[in-house]
Coordinates of C-alpha atoms in Angstrom, one line a residue:
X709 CA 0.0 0.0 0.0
X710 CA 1.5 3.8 -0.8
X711 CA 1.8 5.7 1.6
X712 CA 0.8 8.8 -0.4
X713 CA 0.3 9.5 -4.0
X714 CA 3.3 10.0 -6.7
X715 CA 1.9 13.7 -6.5
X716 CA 2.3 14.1 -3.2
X717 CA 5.6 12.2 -3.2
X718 CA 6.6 14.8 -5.7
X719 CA 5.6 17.9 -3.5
X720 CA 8.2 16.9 -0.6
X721 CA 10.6 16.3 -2.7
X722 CA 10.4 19.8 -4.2
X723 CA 9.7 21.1 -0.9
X724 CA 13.0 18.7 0.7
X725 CA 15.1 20.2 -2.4
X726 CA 14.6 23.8 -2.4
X727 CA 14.9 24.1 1.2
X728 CA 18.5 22.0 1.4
X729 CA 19.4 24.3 -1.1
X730 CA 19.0 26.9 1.6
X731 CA 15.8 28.4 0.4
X732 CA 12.7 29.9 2.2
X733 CA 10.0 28.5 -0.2
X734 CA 6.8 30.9 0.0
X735 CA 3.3 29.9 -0.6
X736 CA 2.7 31.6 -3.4
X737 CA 5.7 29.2 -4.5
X738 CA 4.8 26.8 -3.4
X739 CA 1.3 26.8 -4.9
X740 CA 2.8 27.6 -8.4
X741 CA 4.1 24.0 -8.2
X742 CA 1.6 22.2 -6.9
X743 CA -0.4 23.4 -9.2
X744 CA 1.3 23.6 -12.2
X745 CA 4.7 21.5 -12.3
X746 CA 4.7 20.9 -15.9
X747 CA 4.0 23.4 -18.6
X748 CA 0.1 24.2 -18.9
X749 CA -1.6 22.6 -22.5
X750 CA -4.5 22.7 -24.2
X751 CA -6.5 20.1 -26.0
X752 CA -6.3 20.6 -29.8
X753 CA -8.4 18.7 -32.9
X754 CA -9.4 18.5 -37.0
X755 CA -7.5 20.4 -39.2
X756 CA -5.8 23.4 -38.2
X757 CA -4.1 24.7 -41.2
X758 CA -1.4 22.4 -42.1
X759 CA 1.8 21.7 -41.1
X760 CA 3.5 18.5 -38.5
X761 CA 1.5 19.9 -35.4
X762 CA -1.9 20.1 -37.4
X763 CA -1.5 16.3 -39.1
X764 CA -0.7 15.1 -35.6
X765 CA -4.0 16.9 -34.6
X766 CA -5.7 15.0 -37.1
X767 CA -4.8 11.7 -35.9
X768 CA -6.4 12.9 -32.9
X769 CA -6.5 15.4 -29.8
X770 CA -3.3 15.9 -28.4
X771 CA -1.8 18.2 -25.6
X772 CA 0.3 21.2 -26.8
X773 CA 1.5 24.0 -24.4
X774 CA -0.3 26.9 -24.1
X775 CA 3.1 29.4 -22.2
X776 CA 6.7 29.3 -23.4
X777 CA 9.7 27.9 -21.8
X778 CA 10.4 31.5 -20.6
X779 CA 6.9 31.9 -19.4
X780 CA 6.9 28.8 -17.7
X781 CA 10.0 29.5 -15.7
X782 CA 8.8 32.8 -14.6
X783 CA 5.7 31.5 -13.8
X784 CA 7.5 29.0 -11.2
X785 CA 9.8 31.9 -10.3
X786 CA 12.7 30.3 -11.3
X787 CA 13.8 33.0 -13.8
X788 CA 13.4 36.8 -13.6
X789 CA 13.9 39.2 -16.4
X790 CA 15.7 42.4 -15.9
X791 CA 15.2 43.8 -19.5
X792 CA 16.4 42.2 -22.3
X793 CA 18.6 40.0 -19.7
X794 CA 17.2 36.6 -18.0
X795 CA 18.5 35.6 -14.7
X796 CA 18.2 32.8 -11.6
X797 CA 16.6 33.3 -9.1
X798 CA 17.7 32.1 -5.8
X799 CA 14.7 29.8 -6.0
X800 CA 16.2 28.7 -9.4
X801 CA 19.6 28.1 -8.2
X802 CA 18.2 26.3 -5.6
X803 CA 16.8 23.6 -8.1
X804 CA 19.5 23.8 -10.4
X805 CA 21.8 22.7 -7.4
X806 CA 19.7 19.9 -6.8
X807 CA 19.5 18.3 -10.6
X808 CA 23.1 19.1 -10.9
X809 CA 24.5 17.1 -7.4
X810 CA 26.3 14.0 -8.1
X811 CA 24.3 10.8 -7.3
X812 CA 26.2 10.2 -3.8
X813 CA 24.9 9.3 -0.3
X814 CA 26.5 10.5 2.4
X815 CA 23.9 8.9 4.9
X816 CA 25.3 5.8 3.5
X817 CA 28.8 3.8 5.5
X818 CA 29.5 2.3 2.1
X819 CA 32.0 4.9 0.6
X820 CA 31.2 5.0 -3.1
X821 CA 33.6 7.4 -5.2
X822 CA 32.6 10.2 -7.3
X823 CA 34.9 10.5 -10.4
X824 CA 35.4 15.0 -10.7
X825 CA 36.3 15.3 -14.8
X826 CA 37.5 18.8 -15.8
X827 CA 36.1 18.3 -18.8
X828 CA 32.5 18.4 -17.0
X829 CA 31.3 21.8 -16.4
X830 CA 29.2 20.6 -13.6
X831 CA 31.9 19.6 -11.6
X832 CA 32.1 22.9 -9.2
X833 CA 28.3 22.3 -8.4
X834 CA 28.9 18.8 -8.0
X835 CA 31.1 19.3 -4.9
X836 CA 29.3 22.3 -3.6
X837 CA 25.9 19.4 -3.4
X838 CA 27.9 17.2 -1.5
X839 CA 28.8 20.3 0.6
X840 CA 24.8 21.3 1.1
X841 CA 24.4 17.6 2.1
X842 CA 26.1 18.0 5.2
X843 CA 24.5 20.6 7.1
X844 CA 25.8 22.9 9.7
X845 CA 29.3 21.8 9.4
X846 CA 33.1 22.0 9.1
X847 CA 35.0 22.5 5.8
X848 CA 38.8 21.6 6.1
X849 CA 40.6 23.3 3.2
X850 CA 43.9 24.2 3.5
X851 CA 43.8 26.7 0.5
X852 CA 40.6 28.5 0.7
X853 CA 40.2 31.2 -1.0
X854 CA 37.6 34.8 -0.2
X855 CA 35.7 33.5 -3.7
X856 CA 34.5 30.6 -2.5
X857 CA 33.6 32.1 0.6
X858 CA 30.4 33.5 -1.3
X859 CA 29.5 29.8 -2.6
X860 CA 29.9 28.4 1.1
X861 CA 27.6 31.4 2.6
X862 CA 24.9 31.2 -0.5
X863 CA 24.7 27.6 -1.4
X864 CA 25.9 25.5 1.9
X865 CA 24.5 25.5 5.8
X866 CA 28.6 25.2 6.5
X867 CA 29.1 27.4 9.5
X868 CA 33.0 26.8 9.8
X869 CA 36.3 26.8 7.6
X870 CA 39.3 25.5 8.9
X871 CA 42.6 26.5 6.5
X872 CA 45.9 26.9 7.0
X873 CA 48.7 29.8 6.5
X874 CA 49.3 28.0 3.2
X875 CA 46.9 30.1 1.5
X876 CA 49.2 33.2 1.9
X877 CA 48.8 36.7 4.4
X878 CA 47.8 37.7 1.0
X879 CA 44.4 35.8 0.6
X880 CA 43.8 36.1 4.2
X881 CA 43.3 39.5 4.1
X882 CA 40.9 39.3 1.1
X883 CA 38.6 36.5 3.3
X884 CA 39.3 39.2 6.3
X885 CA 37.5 42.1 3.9
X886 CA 35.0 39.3 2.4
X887 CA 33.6 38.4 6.0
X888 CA 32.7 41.8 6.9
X889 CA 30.5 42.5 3.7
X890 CA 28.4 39.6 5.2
X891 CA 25.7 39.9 7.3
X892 CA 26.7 38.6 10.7
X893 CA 23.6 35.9 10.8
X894 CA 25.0 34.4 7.7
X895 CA 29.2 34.8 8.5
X896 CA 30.8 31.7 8.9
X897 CA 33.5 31.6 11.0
X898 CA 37.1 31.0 9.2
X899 CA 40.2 30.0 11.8
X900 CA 43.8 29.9 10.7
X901 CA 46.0 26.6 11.2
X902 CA 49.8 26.5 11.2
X903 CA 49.7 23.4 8.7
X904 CA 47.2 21.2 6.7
X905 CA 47.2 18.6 4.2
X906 CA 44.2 17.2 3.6
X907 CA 40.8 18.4 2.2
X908 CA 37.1 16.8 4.6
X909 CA 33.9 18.3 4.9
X910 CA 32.5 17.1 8.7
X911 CA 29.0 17.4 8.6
X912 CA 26.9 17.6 11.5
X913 CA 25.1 14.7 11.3
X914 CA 28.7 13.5 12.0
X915 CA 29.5 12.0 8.4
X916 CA 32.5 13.2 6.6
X917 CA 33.6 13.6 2.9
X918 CA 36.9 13.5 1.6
X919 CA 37.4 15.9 -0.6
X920 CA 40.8 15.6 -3.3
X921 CA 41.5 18.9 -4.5
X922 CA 40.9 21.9 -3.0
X923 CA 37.7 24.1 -3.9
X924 CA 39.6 26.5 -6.2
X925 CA 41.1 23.3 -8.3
X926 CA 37.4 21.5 -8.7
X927 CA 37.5 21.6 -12.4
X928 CA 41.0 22.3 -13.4
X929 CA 41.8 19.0 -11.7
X930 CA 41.0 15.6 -12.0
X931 CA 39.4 14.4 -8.3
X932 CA 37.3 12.5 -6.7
X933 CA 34.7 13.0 -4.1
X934 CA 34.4 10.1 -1.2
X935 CA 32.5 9.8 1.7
X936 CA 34.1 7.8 4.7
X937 CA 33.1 4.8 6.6
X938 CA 31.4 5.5 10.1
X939 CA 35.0 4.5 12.1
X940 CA 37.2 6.4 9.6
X941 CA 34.8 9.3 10.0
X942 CA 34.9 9.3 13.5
X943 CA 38.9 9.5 13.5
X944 CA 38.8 12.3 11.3
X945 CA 36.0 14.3 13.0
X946 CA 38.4 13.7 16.4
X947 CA 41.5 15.5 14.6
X948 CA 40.5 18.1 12.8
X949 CA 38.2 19.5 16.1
X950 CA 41.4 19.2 17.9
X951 CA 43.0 21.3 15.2
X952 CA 40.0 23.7 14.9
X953 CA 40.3 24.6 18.7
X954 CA 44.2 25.5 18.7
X955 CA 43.6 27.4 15.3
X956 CA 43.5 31.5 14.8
X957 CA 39.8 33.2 14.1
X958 CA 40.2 35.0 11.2
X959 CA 38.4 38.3 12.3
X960 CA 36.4 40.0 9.4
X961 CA 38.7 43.4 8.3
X962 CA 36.8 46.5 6.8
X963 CA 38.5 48.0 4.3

């Protein structure tokens, strides 16, 4: 017996996606799924004045769409249009997020790789999915950089980044300015280690991700995305929380 209906299955899921994705799905949203998730069509018969469309009408009544692509996303508020120029929406990003993440299960022990090709230009995404999957967590980077701070605060729940003096007084600095154009609710905090090596995300559900490049090689590099096994997880979690509590806070800087 179902539970509930394929409709209704696919109402949470759009409702489970959007708000991983860090969203604040409306009503009014809301309700322009629910009742419209595909584009709206109109029944159509006989001759129409020639042509494929109309000979397919012929054969019998069919279901064309009655709103374009463009009015479609719009109507969804996917899209907006500023003039001439089409753009996301953070409601759009949202779902493009989702269809884009790699098919991996971090709530799963068995560690199944994900293969990162330069070649695909997905691959960014990809990684910041697996990132959103995690939750309030910590991101272990030893070369993080101020522009992937923006990705982390608009497209992740992570709340800290631990890097390391690798990344250069330089770059630093730039993060230092970056934090304090952010509002303080949506800051995460970035400490300063003497030395790292390696690249995790901790989640804080407690399951960890090894990550083998760091964020500002995803795409230039060939990598792979892992999740760890409950016990290695656990080790890793154990060492880099040690390492986050003897690092430096990186204070926010105004220019």
């Amino acid at each position: 017996m179902e539970i509930a209906s394929e409709e209704i299955h696919r109402l949470l899921f759009y409702v489970s996606a959007v708000n991983r994705r860090g969203h604040k799905l409306s009503i009014s949203e809301f309700e322009a799924y629910a009742k419209g998730p595909t584009r709206r069509t109109k029944t159509v018969s006989g001759v129409l004045g020639g042509g494929l469309a109309d000979l397919q009408a012929m054969m019998g009544s069919r279901k064309v769409p009655t709103e374009s692509h463009l009015e479609y996303l719009q109507r969804l508020g996917w899209v907006r249009g500023e003039g001439e120029i089409i753009k996301l929406t953070r409601l759009g990003k949202a779902i493009l997020d989702e269809m884009s993440s790699p098919a991996i299960d971090v709530q799963s022990d068995s560690a199944t790789e994900v293969l990162l090709d330069p070649s695909d230009p997905h691959a960014y995404v990809k990684v910041v999915g697996v990132l959103s999957e995690l939750g309030d967590g910590l991101l272990v980077d030893p070369y993080f950089r101020y522009d992937q701070l923006e990705t982390i605060v608009d497209h992740t729940q992570i709340r800290r980044v631990l890097t390391s003096k690798k990344t250069g007084n330089s770059a630093l600095s730039q993060i230092q300015f970056a934090l304090a154009v952010i509002d303080e609710g949506q800051r995460p905090e970035i400490r300063v280690a003497e030395s790292l090596h390696d690249r995790f995300a901790i989640g804080d559900n407690g399951h960890v991700v090894a990550i083998g490049t760091s964020l500002n090689s995803v795409g230039r590099n060939h990598s792979v995305v892992m999740p760890l096994s409950e016990t290695a997880g656990k080790g890793v979690s154990a060492v880099y929380e040690d390492l986050w509590g003897g690092a430096t806070v990186l204070s926010p800087k105004s220019q």
